Structures are given as C-alpha cells and as structure tokens.
Coordinates of C-alpha atoms in Angstrom, one line a residue:
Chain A
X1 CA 91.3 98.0 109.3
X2 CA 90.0 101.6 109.2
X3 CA 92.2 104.7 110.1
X4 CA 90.3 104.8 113.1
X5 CA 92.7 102.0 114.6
X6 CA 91.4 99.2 116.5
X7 CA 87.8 97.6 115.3
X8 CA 84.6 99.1 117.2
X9 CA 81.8 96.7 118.3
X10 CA 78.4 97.0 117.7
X11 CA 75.5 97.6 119.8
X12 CA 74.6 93.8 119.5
X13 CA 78.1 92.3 119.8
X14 CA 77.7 90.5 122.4
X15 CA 74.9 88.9 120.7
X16 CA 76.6 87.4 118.3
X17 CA 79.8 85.9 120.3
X18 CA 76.6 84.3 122.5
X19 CA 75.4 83.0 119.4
X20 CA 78.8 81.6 117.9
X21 CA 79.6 84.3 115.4
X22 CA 82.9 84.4 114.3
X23 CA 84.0 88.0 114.9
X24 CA 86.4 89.9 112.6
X25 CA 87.4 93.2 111.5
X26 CA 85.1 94.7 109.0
X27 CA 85.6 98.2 108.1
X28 CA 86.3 99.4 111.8
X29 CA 83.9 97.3 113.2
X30 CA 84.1 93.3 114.5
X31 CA 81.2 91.8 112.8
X32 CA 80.4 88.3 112.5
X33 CA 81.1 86.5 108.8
X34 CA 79.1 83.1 110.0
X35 CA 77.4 81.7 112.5
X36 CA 76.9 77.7 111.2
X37 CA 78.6 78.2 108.1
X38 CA 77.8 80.3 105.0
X39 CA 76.1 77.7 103.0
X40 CA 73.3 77.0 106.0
X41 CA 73.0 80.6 106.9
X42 CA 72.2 81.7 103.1
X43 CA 69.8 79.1 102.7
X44 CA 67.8 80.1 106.0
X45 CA 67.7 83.6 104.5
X46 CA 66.0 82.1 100.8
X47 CA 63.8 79.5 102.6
X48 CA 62.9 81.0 105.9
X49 CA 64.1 84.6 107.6
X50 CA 67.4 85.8 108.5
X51 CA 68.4 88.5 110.9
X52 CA 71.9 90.7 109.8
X53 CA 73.7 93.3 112.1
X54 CA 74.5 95.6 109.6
X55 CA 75.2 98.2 111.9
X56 CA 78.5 99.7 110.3
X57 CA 76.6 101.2 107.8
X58 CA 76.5 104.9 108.0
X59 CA 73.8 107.5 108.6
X60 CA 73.7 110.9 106.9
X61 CA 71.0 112.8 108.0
X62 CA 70.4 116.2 105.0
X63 CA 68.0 118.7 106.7
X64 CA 66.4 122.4 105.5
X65 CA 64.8 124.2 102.9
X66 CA 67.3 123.4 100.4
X67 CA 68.0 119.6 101.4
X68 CA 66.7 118.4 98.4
X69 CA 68.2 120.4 96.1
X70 CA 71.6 119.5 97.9
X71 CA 70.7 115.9 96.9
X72 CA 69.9 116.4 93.5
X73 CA 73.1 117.7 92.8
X74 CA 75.0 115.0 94.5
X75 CA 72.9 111.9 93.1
X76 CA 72.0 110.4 89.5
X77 CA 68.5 109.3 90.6
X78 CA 65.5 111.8 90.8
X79 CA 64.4 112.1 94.8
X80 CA 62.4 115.0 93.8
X81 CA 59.9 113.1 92.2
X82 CA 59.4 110.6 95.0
X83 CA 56.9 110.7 97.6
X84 CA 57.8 111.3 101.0
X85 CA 57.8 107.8 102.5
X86 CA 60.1 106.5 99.3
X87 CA 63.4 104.9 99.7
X88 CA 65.9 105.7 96.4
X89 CA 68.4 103.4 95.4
X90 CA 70.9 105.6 93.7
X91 CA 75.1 106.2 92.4
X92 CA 76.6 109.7 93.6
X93 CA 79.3 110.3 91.2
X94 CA 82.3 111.9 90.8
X95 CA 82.3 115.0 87.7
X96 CA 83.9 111.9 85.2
X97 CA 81.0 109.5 85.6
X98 CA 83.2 107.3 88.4
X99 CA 81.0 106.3 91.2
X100 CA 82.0 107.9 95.0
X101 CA 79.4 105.5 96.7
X102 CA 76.1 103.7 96.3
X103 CA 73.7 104.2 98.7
X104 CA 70.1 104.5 99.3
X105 CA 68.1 107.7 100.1
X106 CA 64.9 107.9 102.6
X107 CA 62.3 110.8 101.8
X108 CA 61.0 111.8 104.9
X109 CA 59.8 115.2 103.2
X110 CA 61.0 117.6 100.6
X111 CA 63.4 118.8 103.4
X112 CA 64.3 115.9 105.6
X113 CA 66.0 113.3 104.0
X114 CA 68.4 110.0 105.5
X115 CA 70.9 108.3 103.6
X116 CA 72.4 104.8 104.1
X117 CA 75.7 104.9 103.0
X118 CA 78.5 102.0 102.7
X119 CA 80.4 101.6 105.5
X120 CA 84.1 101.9 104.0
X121 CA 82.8 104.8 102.5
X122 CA 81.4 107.4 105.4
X123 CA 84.2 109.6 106.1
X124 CA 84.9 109.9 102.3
X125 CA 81.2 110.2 101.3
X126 CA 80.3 113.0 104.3
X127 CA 83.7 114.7 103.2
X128 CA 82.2 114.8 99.4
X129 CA 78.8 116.1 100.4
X130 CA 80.1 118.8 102.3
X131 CA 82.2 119.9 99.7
X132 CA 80.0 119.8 96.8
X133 CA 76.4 120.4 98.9
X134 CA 77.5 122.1 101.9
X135 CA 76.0 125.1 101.1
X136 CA 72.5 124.1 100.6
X137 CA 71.3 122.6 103.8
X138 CA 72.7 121.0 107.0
X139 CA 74.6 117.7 106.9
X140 CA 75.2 115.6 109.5
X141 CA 76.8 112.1 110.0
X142 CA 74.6 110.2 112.6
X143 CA 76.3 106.8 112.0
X144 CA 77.5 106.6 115.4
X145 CA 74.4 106.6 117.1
X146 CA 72.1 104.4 114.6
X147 CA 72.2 100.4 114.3
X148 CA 71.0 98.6 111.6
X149 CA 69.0 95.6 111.8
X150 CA 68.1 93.6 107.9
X151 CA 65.6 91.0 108.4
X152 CA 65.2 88.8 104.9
X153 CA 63.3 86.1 103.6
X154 CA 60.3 84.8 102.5
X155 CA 59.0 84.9 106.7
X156 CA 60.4 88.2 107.0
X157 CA 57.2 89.9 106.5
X158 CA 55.6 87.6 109.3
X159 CA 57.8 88.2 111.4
X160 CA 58.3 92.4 111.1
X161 CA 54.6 92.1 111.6
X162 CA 54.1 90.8 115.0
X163 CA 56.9 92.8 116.2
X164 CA 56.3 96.3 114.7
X165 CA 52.3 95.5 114.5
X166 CA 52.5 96.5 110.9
X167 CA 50.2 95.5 107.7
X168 CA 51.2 93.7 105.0
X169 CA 51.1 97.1 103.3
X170 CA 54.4 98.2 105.3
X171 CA 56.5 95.7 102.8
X172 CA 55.7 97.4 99.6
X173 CA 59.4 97.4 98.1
X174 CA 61.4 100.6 98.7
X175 CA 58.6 102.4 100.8
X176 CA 59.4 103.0 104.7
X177 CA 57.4 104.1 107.7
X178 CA 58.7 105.8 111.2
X179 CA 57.5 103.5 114.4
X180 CA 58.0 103.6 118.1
X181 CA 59.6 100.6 118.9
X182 CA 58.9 100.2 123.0
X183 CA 59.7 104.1 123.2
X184 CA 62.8 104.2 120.7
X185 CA 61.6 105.7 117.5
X186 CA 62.6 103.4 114.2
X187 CA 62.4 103.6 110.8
X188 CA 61.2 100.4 108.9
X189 CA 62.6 100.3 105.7
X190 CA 61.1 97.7 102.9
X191 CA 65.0 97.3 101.5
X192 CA 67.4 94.6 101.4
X193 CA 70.7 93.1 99.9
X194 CA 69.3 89.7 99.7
X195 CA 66.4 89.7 96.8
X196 CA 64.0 88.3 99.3
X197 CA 61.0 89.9 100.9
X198 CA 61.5 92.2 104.4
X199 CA 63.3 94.7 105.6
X200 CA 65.7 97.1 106.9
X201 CA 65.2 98.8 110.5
X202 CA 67.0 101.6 111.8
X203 CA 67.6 101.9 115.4
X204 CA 69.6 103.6 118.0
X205 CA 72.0 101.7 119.6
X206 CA 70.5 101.7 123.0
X207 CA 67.3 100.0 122.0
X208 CA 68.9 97.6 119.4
X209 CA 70.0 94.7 121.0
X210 CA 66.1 94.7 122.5
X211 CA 65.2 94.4 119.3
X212 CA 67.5 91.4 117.8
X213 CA 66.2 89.6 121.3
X214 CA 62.9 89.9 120.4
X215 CA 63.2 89.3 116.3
X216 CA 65.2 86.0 117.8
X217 CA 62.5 85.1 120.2
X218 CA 59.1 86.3 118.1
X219 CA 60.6 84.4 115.4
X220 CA 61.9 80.9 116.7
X221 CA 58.8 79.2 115.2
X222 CA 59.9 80.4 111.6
X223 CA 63.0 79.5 111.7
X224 CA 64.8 82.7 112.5
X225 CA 68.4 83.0 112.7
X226 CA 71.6 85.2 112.9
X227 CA 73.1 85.5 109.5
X228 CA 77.0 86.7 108.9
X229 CA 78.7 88.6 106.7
X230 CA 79.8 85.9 104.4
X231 CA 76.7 84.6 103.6
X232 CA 75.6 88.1 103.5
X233 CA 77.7 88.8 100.5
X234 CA 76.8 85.3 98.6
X235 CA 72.8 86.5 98.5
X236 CA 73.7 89.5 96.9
X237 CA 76.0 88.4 94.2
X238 CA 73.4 85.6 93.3
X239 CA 71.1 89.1 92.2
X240 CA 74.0 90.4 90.7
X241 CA 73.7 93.4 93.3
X242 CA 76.9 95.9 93.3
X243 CA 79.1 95.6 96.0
X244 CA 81.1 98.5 96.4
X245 CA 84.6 98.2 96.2
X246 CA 84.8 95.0 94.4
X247 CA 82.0 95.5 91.5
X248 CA 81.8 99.2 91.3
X249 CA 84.4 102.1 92.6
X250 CA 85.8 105.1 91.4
X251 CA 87.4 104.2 88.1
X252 CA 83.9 102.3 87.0
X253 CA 80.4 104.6 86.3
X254 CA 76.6 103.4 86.8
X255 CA 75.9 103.0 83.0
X256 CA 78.6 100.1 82.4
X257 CA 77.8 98.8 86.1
X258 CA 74.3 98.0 84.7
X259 CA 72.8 100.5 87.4
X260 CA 71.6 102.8 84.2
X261 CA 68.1 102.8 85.2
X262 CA 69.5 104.8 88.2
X263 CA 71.1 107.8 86.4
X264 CA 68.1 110.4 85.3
X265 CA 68.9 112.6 82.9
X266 CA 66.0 114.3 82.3
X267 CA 66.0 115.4 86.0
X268 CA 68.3 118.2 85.4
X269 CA 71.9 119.0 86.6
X270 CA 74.3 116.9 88.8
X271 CA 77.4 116.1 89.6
X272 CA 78.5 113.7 86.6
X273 CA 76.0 114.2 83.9
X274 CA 78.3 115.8 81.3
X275 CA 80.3 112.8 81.5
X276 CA 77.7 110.3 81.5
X277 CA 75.8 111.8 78.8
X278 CA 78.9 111.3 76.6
X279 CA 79.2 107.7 77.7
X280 CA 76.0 107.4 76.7
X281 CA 76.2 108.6 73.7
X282 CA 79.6 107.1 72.8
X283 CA 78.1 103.9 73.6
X284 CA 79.5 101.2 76.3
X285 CA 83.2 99.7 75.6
X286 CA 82.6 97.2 79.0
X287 CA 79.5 96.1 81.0
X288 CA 79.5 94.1 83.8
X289 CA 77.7 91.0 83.4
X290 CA 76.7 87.8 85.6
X291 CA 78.8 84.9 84.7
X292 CA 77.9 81.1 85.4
X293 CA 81.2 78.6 85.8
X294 CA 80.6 75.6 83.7
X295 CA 83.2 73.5 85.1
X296 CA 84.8 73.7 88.1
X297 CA 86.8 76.4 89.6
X298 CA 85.5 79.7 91.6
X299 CA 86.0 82.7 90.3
X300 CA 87.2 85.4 92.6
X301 CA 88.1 89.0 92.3
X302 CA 91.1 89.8 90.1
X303 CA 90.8 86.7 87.4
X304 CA 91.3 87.3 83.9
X305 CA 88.5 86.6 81.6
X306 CA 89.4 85.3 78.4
X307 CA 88.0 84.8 74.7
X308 CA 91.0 82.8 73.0
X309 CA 94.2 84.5 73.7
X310 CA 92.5 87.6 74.5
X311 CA 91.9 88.9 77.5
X312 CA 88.4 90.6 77.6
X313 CA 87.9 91.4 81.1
X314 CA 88.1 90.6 84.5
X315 CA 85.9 88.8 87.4
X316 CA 84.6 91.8 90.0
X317 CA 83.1 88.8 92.7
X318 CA 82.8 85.3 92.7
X319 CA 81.7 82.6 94.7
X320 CA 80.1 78.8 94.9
X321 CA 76.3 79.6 94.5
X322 CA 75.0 77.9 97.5
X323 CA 71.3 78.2 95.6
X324 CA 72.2 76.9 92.7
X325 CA 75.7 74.7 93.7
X326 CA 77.5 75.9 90.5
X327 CA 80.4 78.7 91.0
X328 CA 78.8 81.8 89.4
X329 CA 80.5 85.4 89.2
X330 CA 80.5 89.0 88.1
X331 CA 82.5 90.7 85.8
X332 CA 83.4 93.7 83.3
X333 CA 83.5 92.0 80.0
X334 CA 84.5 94.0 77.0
X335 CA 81.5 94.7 74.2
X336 CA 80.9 92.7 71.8
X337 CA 82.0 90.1 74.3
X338 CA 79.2 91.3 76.6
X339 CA 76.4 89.3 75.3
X340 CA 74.0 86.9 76.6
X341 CA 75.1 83.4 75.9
X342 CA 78.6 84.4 75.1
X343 CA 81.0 81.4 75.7
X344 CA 84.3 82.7 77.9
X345 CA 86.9 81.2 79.8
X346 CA 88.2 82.2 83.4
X347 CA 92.2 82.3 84.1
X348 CA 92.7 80.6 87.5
X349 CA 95.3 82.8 88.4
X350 CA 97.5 80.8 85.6
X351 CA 96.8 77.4 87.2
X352 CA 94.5 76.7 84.5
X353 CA 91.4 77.8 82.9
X354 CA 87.7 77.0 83.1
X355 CA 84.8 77.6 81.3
X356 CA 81.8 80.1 81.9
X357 CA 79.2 81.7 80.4
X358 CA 77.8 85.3 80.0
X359 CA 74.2 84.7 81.3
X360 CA 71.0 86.6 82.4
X361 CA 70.6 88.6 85.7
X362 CA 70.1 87.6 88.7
X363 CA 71.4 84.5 88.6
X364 CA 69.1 83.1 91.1
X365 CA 65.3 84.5 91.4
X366 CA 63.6 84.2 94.5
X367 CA 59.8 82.8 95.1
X368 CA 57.5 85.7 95.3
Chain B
X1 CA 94.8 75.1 117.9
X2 CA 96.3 71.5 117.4
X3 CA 99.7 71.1 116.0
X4 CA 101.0 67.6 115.9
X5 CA 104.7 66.9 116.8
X6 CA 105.9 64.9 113.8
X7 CA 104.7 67.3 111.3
X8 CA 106.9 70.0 109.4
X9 CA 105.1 72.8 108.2
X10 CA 105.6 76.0 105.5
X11 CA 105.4 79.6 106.2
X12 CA 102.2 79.2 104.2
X13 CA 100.1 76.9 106.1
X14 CA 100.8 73.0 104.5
X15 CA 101.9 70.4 106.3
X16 CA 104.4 67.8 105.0
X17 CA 104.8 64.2 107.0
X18 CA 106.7 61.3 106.7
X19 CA 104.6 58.2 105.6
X20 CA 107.9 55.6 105.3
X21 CA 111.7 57.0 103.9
X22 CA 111.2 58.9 101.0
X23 CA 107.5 59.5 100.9
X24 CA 105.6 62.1 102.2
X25 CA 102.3 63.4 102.5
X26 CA 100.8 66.7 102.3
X27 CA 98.4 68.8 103.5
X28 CA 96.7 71.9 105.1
X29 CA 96.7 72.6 108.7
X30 CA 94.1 73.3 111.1
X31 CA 94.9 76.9 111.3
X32 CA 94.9 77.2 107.7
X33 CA 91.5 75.3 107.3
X34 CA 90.1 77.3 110.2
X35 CA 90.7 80.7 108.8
X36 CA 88.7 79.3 105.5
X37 CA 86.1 78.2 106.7
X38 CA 83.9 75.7 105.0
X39 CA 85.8 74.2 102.2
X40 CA 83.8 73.5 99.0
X41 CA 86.6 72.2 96.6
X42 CA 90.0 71.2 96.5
X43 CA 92.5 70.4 93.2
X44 CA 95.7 69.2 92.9
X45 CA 98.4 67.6 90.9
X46 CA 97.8 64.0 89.1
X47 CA 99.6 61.3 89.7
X48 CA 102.6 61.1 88.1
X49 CA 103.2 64.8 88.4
X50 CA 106.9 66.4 88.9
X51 CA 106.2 69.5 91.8
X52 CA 108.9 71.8 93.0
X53 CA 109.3 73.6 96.4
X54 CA 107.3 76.7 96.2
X55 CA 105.6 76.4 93.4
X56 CA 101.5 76.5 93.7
X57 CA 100.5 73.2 93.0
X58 CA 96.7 73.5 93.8
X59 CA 93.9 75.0 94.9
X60 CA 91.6 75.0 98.1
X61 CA 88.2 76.9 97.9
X62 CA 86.4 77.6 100.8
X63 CA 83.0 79.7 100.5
X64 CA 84.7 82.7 101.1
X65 CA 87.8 82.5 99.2
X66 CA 90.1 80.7 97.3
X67 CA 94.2 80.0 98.8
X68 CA 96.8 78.6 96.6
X69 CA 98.3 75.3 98.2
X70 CA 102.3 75.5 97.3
X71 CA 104.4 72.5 97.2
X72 CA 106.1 72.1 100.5
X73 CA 108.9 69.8 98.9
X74 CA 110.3 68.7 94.9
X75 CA 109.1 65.1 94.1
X76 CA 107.0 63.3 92.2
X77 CA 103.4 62.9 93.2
X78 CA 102.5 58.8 94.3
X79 CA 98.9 59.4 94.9
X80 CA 96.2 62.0 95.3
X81 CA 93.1 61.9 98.1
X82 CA 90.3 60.8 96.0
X83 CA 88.3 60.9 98.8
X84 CA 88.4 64.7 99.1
X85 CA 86.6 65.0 95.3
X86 CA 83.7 64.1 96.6
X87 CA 83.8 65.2 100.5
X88 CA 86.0 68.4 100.4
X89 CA 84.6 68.9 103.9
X90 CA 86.8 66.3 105.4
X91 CA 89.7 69.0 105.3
X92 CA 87.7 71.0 107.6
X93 CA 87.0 68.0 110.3
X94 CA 90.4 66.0 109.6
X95 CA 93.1 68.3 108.3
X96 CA 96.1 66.2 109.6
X97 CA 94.7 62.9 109.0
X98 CA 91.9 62.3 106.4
X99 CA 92.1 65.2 104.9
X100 CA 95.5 65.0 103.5
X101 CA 95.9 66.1 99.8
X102 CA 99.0 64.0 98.3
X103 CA 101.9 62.0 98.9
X104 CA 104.9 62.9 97.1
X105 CA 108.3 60.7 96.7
X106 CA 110.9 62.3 97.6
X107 CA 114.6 61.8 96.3
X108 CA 116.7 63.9 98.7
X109 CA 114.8 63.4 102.4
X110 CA 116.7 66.5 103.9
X111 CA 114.5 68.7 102.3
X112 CA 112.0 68.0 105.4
X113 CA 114.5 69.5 107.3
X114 CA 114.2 72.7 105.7
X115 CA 110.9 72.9 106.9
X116 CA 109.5 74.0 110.0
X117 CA 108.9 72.0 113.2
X118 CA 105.7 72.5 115.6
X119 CA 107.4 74.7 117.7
X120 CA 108.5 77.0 114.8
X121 CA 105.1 76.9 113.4
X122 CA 103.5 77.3 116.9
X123 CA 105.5 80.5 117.3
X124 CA 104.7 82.0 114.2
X125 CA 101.0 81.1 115.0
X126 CA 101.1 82.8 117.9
X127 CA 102.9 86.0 116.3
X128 CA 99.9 86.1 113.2
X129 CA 97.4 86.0 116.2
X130 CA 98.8 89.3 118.2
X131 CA 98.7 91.1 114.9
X132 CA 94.9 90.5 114.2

C-alpha cells in the first residue's frame, strides 16, 4: 500500500468490477490481477488482442529550452539523437551505476518531452529529477490526470486502426503520434510490455473509460478482452523484460541487468557513467539470465540458485510459462556460471531442489 | 466464503478432518485457494512419510505465487491425492472435498483439538478481511 493511505481507483474502475476483475491494491491504486484467470487472459494477449488499464503509471511532463539537456543528464540512453516522434526505452541511474527507475521517454521536440515512469516509483523518480535536473527546464508530474490504456497482440494493430483511423505506419515499434480522440487529445504510443504488436495510449481520465468502451465494442469480433495484472506480468517475464523492483532496483545497474544496449557512452556525461564505465571495464561478476525449470517446481523471487554446493545466484521472477507450460525464470547468476546452456539447480526454499537451465532470451518469441 | 462445521483449521489456511478415529485428512481451504487463484501444481509428502505440526510439508503453486502447506498435525502419511497430479485445478473447484491433499494417521487424536473450529477460523477471516 503506498504512503498515500487507502488504494485510488482508476478512471475505468468500474469497468473492470462490471467485467469480473478481481480488484486489489497495486501501488496506491485497485487494479484488477484477472479477469478469467491468468492463463486464458495471457493467451488472448499472444493469439488475439488484449486491453490493460495501466493507468497507475506516472506522467512526467520535461518542458523548455533546456529540457533535453535535463534528460541527458538524468538518462543512460541518447534522446538527443532521436527524432521527434521517438519513444526511448532507457535506465536513470543513481552516481554508482544502481538503477532509480526504468522508464520510457516520448520526444515530442528538442524541448517537450513525456516520460512514463513505474508506478511505485513516481514520488521517488520526480523527487530525483528535481534534484539533479531542476535547474534546466520545468518538471512536472501529470500522473494524476493521464490514464493509460495498453492494447497487445497480434489484432492490436487492427483494432487501434478502426478506432484512431490510423495506418499501418502508426505501429512502427517505439515511434508515437498525438490524435484527437472524440475531442480529448491522445498520444498513441507503438510500446508494450507484452512482446506482441500494438500499443500504448495516453489519455485523460475523463475521456478514458470512452475509450476502453469502444476498444471492447470495435473489437468483439477479434476477440478483445480485459487483461489483469497477473497475466500482465507472465508476458513480460516470458521476454525476459525488467520488472522493476523484482529484476532490477537500486543495488543492481543496466550492464549486469542485460539492458547494456541502453547505456550510451559515447553520448557524453550523465548521472552514472563514471561508475558504469568502470563496470565495464572491470568486466561483469553477475548477469541476469532467463532460466528454463526442467523439472517441476516454480521458481519465485528470493530462491537460491545453485551449482553443487555453491550458491551462485538467486531467482529475480518466476512463474509457470502459460506459452510454453514449463516453469521458466529470471535470475542474477554469477559469471562463469552465466552461460548459455549452463546446467543449475533451484533451492525450493529448502524443500528440495530442481533442475534448470541457463537459456537464450526471450524465452518465448512471438509470431511477427 | 464456505466453512464447513466439522472441519478444524490452522492459522495458516489447511484444513484437517476426521475421516474414522485416528485418520485424518488434509487440505487447503476455500479462502486459502481463493486468494491463489488458479492453481497449477501441488506436492506433498509420500506415503509412508513421518510429518510434524508446523513443519512445511508441501507446496501449492498457483499462477501467481507459490504458499507453503504446513502440517496441521504429527503422523504418518496413509495416502496422498493422486488425482490432484494431474488436475491440480480440482483444489480450486473442490477444496474441502476432492481436493484434499493427504490423510495422515494420527497416534494421539487430541491434537485436533488444538486446532481451530469454524467459528474461530470464521473470526479470523473476517478480521484478515477488515485489514485489506
């Protein structure tokens, strides 16, 4: 529960108790974790298209002349040399490497700039780009006011067509556009947390539960559905993306995370490069790698990983992979134990052991 | 939320019922089950196997997470629910009846009394609720 006291609802809450959701306390907000059940809902979202409230994430809106300068210094990726229209999927670190948040950036122009960040992290994340880029531009948290909408899967496209009117060109990944949506203006964002075509739409409250309505209705003939939490989470582990808090935090950095392609060093200063650099440098002692159960057993956050009587790491997130109906996982496994094909076992909290394999990312690849 | 009469139950969610004088079976209630969600596997002793009282014994997974089951009472285990290897669902739809885990033989059947009644576990159902 956050520090705000007792959970918020959503602008489209009253969607999903209509539709069955079963409501609980997500950082400060009730959100739904399933609607049918996990397995069902995450296979709707990898065969057909799925609709997810994701409305507690946060809003930080950088604005002025020195906007991007401000995010440059905060961020390990390089916004500066993306186009306006580009969404940036990018670490803001702390000055030893450890990661404050992930989040992703929208370039509206050199000096108008949104960022999505997680929801557990807002207060914290606004509080650290005041502090370290408050002087360059003007920062403000516009959380409150803006839902978010994902729609994934492979009819995602389809169906963010007929209701935006937009080309198939709209859906090039990590581009977005600003619409009107029936007089509410909207960015459509070509991002996700699933691995499956679609996208992302921010909206303000007052206009959002018109919109779920209409992806719900426009979309019945493709099988559209509400998707929860839960199964939320299960799509992104299967592409072995972060989720903050369990795979990446403070006390981890983007190199080891396996989110290097993120950190630019040739982009010039910001907050953490000294550190990284030395990482670098130094080399990896621990990288987090997928991790496929061979046996049966689910892995879950906290588990010790084991080579022998060694322990060589521990399991970040786990779960049954309803795609592939094996218990898969991620985890920070100690180097040279890190490797492809490296045979491991998992500690079931002492019950007994089971065991896994280091294997290639993602562990499930969707149809293109 | 249903919580048969003739049941005794832990502070952790099992159930423990007498099936004749000394043998009892185990399993997970319907709140327990509930909170879950769909359950994809469950494990537990063999037969044969010596449990204590409060001591994890098993293991329920559910999509979501993973809850130790702890022995409600000491004994020895008689037999083990097959059927739930292959249809772990069944403690979802039948957690009192079909979806029991084991059944244990007791030697001293006072322990039973140690354990909650409905009422008691009702109560403290009721209090986990106000604090959500």
């Amino acid at each position: 529960m956050s520090a705000e006291g007792k959970a918020k609802q959503t602008a489209l809450y009253q969607d999903h108790v209509q539709a069955g959701g079963r409501m609980v306390p997500f950082a400060g907000y009730k959100l739904p974790v399933q609607y049918e059940g996990i397995a069902a809902e995450h296979q709707r979202v990898r065969t057909a298209v799925g609709l997810f409230d994701v409305s507690h994430m946060g809003e930080v809106m950088f604005t002025g002349s020195g906007a991007q300068e401000a995010i440059q210094r905060l961020v390990t990726n390089d916004v500066a040399r993306a186009a306006p229209g580009r969404a940036i999927y990018t670490p803001v670190c702390l000055s030893h490497g450890g990661i404050v948040d992930d989040m992703i950036v929208y370039k509206k122009s050199d000096t108008d700039f949104m960022i999505c960040v997680n929801a557990a992290n807002r207060h914290k994340d606004f509080q650290w780009f005041l502090d370290q880029a408050g002087d360059l531009c003007d920062i403000s948290d516009q959380s409150n006011d803006y839902s978010q909408i994902a729609v994934q899967g492979p009819f995602a496209p389809t169906l963010l067509k007929r209701v935006f009117g937009v080309e198939a060109a709209a859906f090039k990944p990590f581009t977005f556009q600003s619409l009107d949506y029936r007089g509410s203006p909207v960015i459509l964002a070509a991002t996700g947390y699933t691995g499956e075509r679609g996208g992302e739409v921010y909206i303000h409250n007052d206009a959002a539960s018109d919109l779920w309505k209409d992806l719900m209705t426009q979309g019945a003939d493709l099988g559209v559905g509400p998707i929860g939490l839960g199964a939320r989470d299960t799509l992104r582990l299967e592409m072995k993306y972060c989720l903050y808090g369990n795979d990446i935090d403070e006390d981890t950095n983007p190199l080891e995370a396996g989110i290097g392609w993120t950190v630019k060093f040739d982009k010039g200063d910001f907050i953490g490069r000294d550190a990284l650099v030395l990482q670098k440098e130094k080399g990896l002692s621990r990288r987090l790698v997928a991790i496929r159960v061979e046996g049966k057993g689910i892995p879950r956050h906290g588990y010790r990983l084991m080579v022998g009587d060694e322990t060589v790491g521990r399991i970040t997130s786990g779960t049954l992979s309803p795609s592939l109906k094996v218990p898969v996982g991620l985890g920070y496994v100690d180097v040279p134990h890190d490797a492809t094909g490296t045979d491991i076992e998992i500690d079931l909290k002492g019950l007994r052991r089971v065991p896994a394999r280091v294997v290639e990312a993602p562990l499930y690849r969707p149809e293109k | 939320m249903s919580v048969p009469k003739d049941y005794r139950y832990t502070e952790t969610h099992e159930w423990a019922k007498f099936e004749e004088d000394h043998v009892v079976s185990v399993g997970l209630t319907e709140y327990a089950q509930d909170k879950l969600g769909d359950i994809v596997s469950v494990e537990f002793p063999r037969m044969g196997d010596e449990i204590e009282k409060g001591e994890p014994i098993g293991m329920v997974d559910s999509q979501k997470a993973s809850s130790e089951m702890i022995a409600p009472v000491s004994g020895v285990v008689m037999e083990v629910n097959e059927l739930l290897d292959d249809d772990p669902a069944v403690v979802n739809s039948d957690p009192y009846d079909e979806g029991w885990f084991i059944r244990i033989e007791i030697e001293e059947a006072e322990q039973m009394d140690e354990l909650m009644t409905a009422e008691d576990y009702e109560e403290m159902l009721g209090q986990l609720d106000d604090e959500e």
